[in-house]
Structures are given as C-alpha cells and as structure tokens.
Coordinates of C-alpha atoms in Angstrom, one line a residue:
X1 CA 107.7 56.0 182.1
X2 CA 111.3 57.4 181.2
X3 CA 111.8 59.4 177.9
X4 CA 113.9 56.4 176.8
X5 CA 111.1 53.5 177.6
X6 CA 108.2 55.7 176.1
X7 CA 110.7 55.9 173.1
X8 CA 111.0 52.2 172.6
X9 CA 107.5 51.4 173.3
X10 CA 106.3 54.2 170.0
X11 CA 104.2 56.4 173.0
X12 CA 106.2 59.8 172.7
X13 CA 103.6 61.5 170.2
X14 CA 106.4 62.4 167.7
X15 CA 106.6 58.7 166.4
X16 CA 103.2 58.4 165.4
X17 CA 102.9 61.8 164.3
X18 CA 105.4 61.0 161.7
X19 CA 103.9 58.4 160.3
X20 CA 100.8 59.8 160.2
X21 CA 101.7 62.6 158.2
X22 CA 103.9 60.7 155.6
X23 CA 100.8 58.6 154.9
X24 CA 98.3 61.0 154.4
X25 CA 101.2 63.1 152.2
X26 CA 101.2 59.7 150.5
X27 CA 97.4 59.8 150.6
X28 CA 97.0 63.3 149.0
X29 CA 99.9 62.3 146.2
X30 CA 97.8 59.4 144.8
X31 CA 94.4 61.6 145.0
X32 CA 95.9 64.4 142.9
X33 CA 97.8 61.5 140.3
X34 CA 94.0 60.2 140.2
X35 CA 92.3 64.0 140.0
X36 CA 95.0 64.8 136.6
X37 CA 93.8 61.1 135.7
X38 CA 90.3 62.5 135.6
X39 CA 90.9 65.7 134.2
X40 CA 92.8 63.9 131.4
X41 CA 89.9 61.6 130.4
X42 CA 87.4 63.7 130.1
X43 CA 89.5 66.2 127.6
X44 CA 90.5 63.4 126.0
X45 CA 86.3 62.4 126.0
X46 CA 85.2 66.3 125.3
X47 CA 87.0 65.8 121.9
X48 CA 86.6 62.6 120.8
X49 CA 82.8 62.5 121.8
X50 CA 80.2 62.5 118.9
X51 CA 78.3 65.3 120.4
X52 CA 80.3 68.4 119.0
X53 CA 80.5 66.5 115.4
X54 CA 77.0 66.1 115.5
X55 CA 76.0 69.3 116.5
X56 CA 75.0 72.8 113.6
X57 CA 74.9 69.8 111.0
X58 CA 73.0 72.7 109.6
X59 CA 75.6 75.1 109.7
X60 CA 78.5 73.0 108.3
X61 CA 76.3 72.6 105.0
X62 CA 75.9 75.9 104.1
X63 CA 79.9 76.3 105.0
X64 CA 80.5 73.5 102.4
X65 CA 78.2 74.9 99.9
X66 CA 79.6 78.7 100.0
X67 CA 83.5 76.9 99.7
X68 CA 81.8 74.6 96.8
X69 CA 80.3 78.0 95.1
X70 CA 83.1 80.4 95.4
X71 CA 85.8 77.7 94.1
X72 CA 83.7 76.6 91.0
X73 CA 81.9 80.0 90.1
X74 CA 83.0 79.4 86.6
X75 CA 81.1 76.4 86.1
X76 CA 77.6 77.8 86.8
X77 CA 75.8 78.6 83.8
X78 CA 74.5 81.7 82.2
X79 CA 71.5 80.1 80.7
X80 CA 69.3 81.3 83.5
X81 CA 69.2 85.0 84.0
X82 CA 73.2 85.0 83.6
X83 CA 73.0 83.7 87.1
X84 CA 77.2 83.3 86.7
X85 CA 77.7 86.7 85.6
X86 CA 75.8 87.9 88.4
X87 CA 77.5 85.5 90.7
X88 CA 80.8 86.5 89.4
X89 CA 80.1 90.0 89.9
X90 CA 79.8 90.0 93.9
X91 CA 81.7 87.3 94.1
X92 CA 84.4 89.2 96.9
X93 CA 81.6 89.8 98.6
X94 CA 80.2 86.2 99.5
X95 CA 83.0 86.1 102.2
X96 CA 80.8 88.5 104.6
X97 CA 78.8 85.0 105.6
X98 CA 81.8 83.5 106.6
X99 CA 81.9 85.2 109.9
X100 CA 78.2 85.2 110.4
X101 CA 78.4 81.2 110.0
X102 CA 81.4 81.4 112.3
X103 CA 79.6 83.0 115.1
X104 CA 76.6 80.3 114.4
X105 CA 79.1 77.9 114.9
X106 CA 80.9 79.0 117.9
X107 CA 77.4 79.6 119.2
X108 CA 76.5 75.8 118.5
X109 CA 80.3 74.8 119.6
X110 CA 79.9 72.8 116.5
X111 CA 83.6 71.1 115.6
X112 CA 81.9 70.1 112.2
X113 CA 80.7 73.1 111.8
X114 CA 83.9 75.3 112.2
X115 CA 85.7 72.4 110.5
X116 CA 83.8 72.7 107.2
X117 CA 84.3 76.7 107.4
X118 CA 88.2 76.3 106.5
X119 CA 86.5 75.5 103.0
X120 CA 85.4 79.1 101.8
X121 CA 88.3 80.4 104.0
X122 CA 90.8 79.1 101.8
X123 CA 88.8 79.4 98.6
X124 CA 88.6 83.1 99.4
X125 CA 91.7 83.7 100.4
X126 CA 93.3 81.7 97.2
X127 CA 90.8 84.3 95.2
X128 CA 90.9 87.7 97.0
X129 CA 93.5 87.3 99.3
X130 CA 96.3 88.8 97.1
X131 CA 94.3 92.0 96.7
X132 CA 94.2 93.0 100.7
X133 CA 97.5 94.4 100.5
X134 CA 99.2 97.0 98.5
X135 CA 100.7 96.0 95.5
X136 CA 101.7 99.3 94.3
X137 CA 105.6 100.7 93.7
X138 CA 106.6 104.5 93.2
X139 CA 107.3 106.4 89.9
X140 CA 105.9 105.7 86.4
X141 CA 106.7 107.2 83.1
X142 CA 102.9 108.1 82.2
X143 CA 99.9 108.6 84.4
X144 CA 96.5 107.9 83.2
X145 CA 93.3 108.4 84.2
X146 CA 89.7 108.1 83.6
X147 CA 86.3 109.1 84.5
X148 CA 82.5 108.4 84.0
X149 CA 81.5 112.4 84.6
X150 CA 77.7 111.0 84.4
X151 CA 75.0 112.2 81.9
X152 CA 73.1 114.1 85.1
X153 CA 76.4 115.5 86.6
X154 CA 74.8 118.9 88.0
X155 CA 78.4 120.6 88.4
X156 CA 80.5 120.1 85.1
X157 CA 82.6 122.7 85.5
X158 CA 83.6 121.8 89.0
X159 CA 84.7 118.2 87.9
X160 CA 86.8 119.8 85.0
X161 CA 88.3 122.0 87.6
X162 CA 89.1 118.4 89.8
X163 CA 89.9 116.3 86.9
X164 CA 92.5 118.9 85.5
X165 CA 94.0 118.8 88.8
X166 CA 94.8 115.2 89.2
X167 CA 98.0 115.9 87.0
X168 CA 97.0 112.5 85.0
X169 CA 98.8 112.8 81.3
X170 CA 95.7 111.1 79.6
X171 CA 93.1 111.7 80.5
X172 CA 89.9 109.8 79.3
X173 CA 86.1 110.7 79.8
X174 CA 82.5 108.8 79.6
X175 CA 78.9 110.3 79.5
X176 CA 80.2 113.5 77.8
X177 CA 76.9 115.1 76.8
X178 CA 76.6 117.6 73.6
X179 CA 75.2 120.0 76.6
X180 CA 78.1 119.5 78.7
X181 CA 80.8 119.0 75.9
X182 CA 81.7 122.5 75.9
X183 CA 82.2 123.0 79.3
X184 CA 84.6 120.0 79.7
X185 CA 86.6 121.5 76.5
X186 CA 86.8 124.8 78.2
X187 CA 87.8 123.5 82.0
X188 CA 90.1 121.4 80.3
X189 CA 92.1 123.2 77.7
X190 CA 94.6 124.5 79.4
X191 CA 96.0 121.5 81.5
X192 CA 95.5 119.8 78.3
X193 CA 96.2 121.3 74.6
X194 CA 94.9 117.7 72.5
X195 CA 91.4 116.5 73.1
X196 CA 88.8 114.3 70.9
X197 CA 85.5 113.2 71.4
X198 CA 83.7 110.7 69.5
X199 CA 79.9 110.6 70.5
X200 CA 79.8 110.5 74.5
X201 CA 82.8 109.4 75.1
X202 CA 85.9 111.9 75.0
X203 CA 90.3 111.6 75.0
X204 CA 92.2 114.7 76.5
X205 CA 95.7 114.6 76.4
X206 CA 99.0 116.4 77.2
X207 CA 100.8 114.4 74.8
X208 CA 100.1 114.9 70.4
X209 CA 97.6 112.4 69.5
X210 CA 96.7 111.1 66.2
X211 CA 94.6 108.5 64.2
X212 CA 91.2 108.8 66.5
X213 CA 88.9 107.2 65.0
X214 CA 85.6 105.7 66.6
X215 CA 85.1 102.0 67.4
X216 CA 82.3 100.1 66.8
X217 CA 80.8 98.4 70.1
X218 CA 77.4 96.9 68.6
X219 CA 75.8 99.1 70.8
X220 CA 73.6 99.9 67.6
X221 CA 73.1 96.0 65.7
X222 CA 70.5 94.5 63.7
X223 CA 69.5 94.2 59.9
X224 CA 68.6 98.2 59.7
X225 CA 71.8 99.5 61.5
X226 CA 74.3 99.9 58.2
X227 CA 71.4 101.5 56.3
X228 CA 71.3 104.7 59.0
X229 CA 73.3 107.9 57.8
X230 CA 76.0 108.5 59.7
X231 CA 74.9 111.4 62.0
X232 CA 72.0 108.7 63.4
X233 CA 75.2 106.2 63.9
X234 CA 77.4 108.9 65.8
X235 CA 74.8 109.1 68.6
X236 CA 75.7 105.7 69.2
X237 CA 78.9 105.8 69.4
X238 CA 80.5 104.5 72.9
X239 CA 84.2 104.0 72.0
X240 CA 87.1 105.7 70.5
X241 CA 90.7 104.7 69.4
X242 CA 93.8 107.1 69.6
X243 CA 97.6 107.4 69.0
X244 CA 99.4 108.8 72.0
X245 CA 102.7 110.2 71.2
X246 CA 105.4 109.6 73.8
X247 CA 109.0 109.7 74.6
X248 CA 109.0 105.6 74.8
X249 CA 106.8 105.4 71.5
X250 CA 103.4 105.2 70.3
X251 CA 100.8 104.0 73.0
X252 CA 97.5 103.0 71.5
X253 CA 94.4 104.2 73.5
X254 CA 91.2 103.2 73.9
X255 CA 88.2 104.8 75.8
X256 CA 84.8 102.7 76.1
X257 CA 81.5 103.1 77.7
X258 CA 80.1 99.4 77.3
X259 CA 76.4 98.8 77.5
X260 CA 75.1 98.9 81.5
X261 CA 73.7 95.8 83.6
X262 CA 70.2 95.5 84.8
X263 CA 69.1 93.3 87.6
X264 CA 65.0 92.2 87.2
X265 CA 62.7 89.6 88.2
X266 CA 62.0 89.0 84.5
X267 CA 65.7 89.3 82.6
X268 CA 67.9 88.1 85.7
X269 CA 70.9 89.7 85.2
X270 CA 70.3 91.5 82.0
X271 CA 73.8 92.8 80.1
X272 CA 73.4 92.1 76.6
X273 CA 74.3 95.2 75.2
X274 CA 77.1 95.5 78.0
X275 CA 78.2 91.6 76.4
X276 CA 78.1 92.4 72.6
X277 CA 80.1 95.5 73.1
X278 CA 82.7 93.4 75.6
X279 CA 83.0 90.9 72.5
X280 CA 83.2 93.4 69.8
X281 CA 86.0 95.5 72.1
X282 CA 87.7 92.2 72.2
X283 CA 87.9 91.8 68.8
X284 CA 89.5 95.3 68.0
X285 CA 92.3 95.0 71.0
X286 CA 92.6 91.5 69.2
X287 CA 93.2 93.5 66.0
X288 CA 95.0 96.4 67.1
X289 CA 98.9 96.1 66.3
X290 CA 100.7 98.4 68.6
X291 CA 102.3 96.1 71.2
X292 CA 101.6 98.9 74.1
X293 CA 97.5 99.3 74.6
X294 CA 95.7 100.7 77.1
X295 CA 92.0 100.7 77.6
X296 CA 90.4 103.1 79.9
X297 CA 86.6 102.9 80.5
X298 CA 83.1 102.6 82.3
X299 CA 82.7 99.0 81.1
X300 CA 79.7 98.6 83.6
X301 CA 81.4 94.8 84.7
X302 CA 84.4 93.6 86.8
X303 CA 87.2 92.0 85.5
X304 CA 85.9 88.1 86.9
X305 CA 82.9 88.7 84.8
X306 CA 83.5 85.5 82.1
X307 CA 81.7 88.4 79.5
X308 CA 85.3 90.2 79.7
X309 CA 87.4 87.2 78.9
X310 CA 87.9 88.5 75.2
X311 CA 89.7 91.2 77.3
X312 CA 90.9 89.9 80.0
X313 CA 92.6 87.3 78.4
X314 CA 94.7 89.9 76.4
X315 CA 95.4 93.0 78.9
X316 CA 95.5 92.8 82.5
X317 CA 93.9 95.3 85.1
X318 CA 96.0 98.0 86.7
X319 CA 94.0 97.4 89.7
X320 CA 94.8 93.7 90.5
X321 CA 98.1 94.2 89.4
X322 CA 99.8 97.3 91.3
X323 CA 96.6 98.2 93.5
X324 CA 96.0 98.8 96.6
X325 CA 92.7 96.4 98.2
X326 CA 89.8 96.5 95.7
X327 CA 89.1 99.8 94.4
X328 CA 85.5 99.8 94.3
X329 CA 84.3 102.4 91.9
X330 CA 80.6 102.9 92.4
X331 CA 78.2 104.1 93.6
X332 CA 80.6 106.9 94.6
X333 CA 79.0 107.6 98.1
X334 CA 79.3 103.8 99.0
X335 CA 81.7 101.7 96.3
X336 CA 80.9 98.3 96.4
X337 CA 82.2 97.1 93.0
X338 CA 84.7 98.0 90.7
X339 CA 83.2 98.5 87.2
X340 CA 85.5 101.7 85.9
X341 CA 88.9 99.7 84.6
X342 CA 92.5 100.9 83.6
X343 CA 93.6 97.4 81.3
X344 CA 96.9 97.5 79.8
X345 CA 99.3 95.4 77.3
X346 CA 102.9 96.3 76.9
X347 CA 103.6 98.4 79.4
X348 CA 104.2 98.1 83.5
X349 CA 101.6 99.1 85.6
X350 CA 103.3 100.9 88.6
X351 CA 100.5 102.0 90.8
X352 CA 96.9 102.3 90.4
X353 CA 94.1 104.1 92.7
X354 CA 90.6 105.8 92.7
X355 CA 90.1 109.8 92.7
X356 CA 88.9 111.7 94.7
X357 CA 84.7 111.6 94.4
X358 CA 83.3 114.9 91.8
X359 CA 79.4 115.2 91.7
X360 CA 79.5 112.3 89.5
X361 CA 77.8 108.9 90.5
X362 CA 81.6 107.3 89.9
X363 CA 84.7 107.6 91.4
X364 CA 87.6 108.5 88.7
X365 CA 90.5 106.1 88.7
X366 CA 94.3 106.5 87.8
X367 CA 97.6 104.1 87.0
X368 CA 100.8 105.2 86.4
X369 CA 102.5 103.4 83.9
X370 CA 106.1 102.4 83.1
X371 CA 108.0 101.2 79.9

C-alpha cells in the first residue's frame, strides 16, 4: 500500500493518533469542569450544612451571656452582696474568657459558637477598648501625685527618699501613721517647704497652701458620733481640703482615704464604709466652689464602681482620660485593679501614670496637669 492509498484509507497511525488524543484532551477537560463542579458543592454544603450551627450549642450560650453581662452591668442589682459593685469592679477582666471560649469553639468548629463570641468582643471593646492605647500628650503646668505609703510600710524613710524624687509639685499621702508621721515630715521637707496632715492622711506641697481643713467622710456615723470630743473624732479623720496657690490661680485639693472593700461568704461584697464616705465626698466636691478641683486618693474602688457616681459624675479620672492602658494600682507586686485615683475638674489632664513600686502594698500614681 502507497503512502498516498494508506492516507486515504485513515491506516497511516498519525490519523488516528490525532483523534485519539483530541478526544481524550476533550475527555480530561469535562472530568476537571466536573471535579471543580464537585469541589464547589461540597464548600457550598460544608457551610450551609446544619452540622457546624448545631455544634458547642453549649459554648455559644455562655458567649451570649458574657456579651449580655458585660453590656448591661449597670442593671444588676446591689441588693445581694453588692453583686454589681463587685461585678463592676473586675469588670475589664471578664474579657480573659473570651479567648478560652474561642479556643472551645475552634476546637468544636462551632460556626454558632464563634458567631455568638462577636457579642462580648464588641461589648468589650466599646468599654475597654479606648484604654489599650496611650492617650497621654507632653508638658503640663503642675504635676501631682499621690501615694497610699501603707500603715505596715517597714521602710518609711526610703519611700520619702522615692516620693521626693518623683519631682511631683503636690504631693498627697494615705496611711500616714502618728509613728511614721515624723519621718515622712523629715524625708520630705526639703523637696517640699508646705505640708499638712489631718489624721492619716497628709498634703505636701511646693506651692503656699492655705485653708486645710479636714473633711468629714462618715467614716465615724451614728447617734453617739457628734457627742465625742474632738481628739476621739481626729483619729477618724480620712480626708482633707486645701488651697494650692499657683501661677494660674487657686486649685482646690483634696486627699481621701475612703473606707476599704471586703469580699466574704456572709457580706458579699462588703463596702459600706468605703460607700458612705464615696457619698459624703460627693457632697463636698458638690459644695466646693473653686472651678479647678482635684482629688487625689486611696478610694479602695474603681471609677465603674456605680458607689463613685457622686464623683464621677462631677470630675473625671486622669487615668481614662490621658493614660496609658489601665494603670492597675494594687497589689503592687501584681496590679490587677486600679483603686488609687487622680480626679480632676477645671483643669486638663495632660498625662497620667503609676510610680515606681516603694515597700508599700500600692503603687504611687501621677498626672500632669494643664490650665
């Protein structure tokens, strides 16, 4: 057979060859369409499945309720152990079991799970999220500062030393002990010439300072309290009022140590002394008539606390405002909640931060101020 017959007749191998390949290319082409086909449906099945929505049911609950808890904190009641109070008190701290229920649901590869988790993740950011970063701007006309030195400090001397190093303008102290009195007035006098104390708690300034005068914080109450003499009163005195003198104008001070917070199985959340001093502190800031205040104290609460709202409501923390993250206070080894407050009215705070730690169980905090 020529080349030319074997052409006509198809039986040179190239012809069918040819063909053969372009229908099994043709072959392959509609397998791999149908294989994406495939791969397509079942995505579009993985998601739309019941199965992943069904799944850590468990888990989304307990999502919901944190989100539900965090955002509406002010509406549980005090009526039971000042369970809001308490609630209110660690409340930054609730957003540690969002990651644990996270990794539950990832474990679970629960959609509904992860889905009802954008709950406290918003509430918390819309609460806390603001005071992650640093809010805080250079300069300041007047720093102040204050400290709880703590009734047991064992080194006095040595937080004088640290305290009259911080370069603070006012500086304000809690705890002051007759025993340790002295030795504050000494380690302090020379960084700062004007200095009153009023039962434990104690003003030093660098500034003249006038009409100190103690304030009244309920911390002794009842039907007997107004017949005591006064030298019985003065050992419960916790607060103080002072002029400061500066180049801007009078700045009224106040320095408070308010009652402290107990946590038992029988009380709850105890704070009634810390609450009648909070209310009775409210009512002479409400009083006072200098337009620029600042009160500087161990108020043994946080500024969420609904007890503070007599405060809160009329000065506004140096912390939140021109902070930078938290600044938890105590313990001082471990902080975990800010209880040691700069609040201000009038003025601008410009930055705000913690001191370093002395052999007190507080850290010492500082703003500068500006007019």
């Amino acid at each position: 057979m020529t080349q030319a017959e074997a052409a006509e007749t198809g039986q040179d191998g190239a012809g069918p060859r040819d063909t053969g390949s372009a229908q099994d290319a043709g072959a392959g082409s509609r397998w791999a369409s149908l294989r994406r086909r495939a791969d397509i449906r079942r995505v579009i099945l993985s998601v739309s499945r019941p199965e992943p929505w069904k799944r850590g049911r468990l888990l989304a609950a307990p999502a919901l309720l944190l989100g539900l808890l965090m955002l509406l904190h002010a509406e549980i009641p005090n009526r039971i152990g000042n369970l809001g109070s308490l609630v209110e008190t660690v409340l930054p701290w609730f957003g540690l079991f969002i990651p644990v229920l996270l990794a539950g649901a990832l474990w679970r590869r629960s959609a509904s799970a992860v889905t009802a988790l954008l709950l406290p993740v918003l509430v918390w950011l819309h609460l806390f999220g603001g005071m992650l970063g640093d809010r805080s701007h250079a300069g300041g006309d007047l720093v102040v500062a204050g400290h709880n030195v703590g009734a047991d400090n064992p080194d006095p001397a040595g937080t004088a030393r640290n305290l009259s190093a911080s370069g603070a303008d006012v500086l304000a102290l809690e705890e002051v002990t007759p025993q340790a009195k002295p030795v504050y007035e000494k380690g302090l006098a020379k960084a700062y010439p004007y200095h009153a104390v009023r039962g434990t708690v104690g003003l030093w300034s660098k500034l003249p300072m006038a009409d100190v005068r103690a304030v009244d914080t309920a911390m002794d109450y009842g039907p007997l309290a107004a017949t005591k003499p006064a030298d019985v009163k003065a050992a419960y005195v916790r607060a103080l009022r002072a002029t400061v003198t500066t180049r801007h104008g009078p700045l009224a001070v106040y320095v408070a140590h308010l009652g402290s917070a107990r946590v038992n199985p029988r009380a709850g959340f105890w704070t009634d002394s810390r609450d009648r001093g909070a209310r009775a502190l409210g009512r002479a800031v409400a009083a006072e008539h200098n337009a620029r205040v600042v009160l500087i104290g161990d108020l043994n609460g946080v500024t969420d606390d609904r007890a503070f709202d007599g405060l809160t409501s009329r000065l506004r923390s140096t912390q939140a405002a021109a902070g930078s993250g938290f600044g938890f206070t105590w313990p001082a080894r471990f902080p975990v909640v800010r209880i040691d407050q700069i609040l201000v009215r009038g003025v601008t705070p410009r930055s705000s931060w913690s001191l370093p730690a002395t052999a007190s169980d507080h850290l010492p905090v500082a703003a500068a101020l500006s007019w």
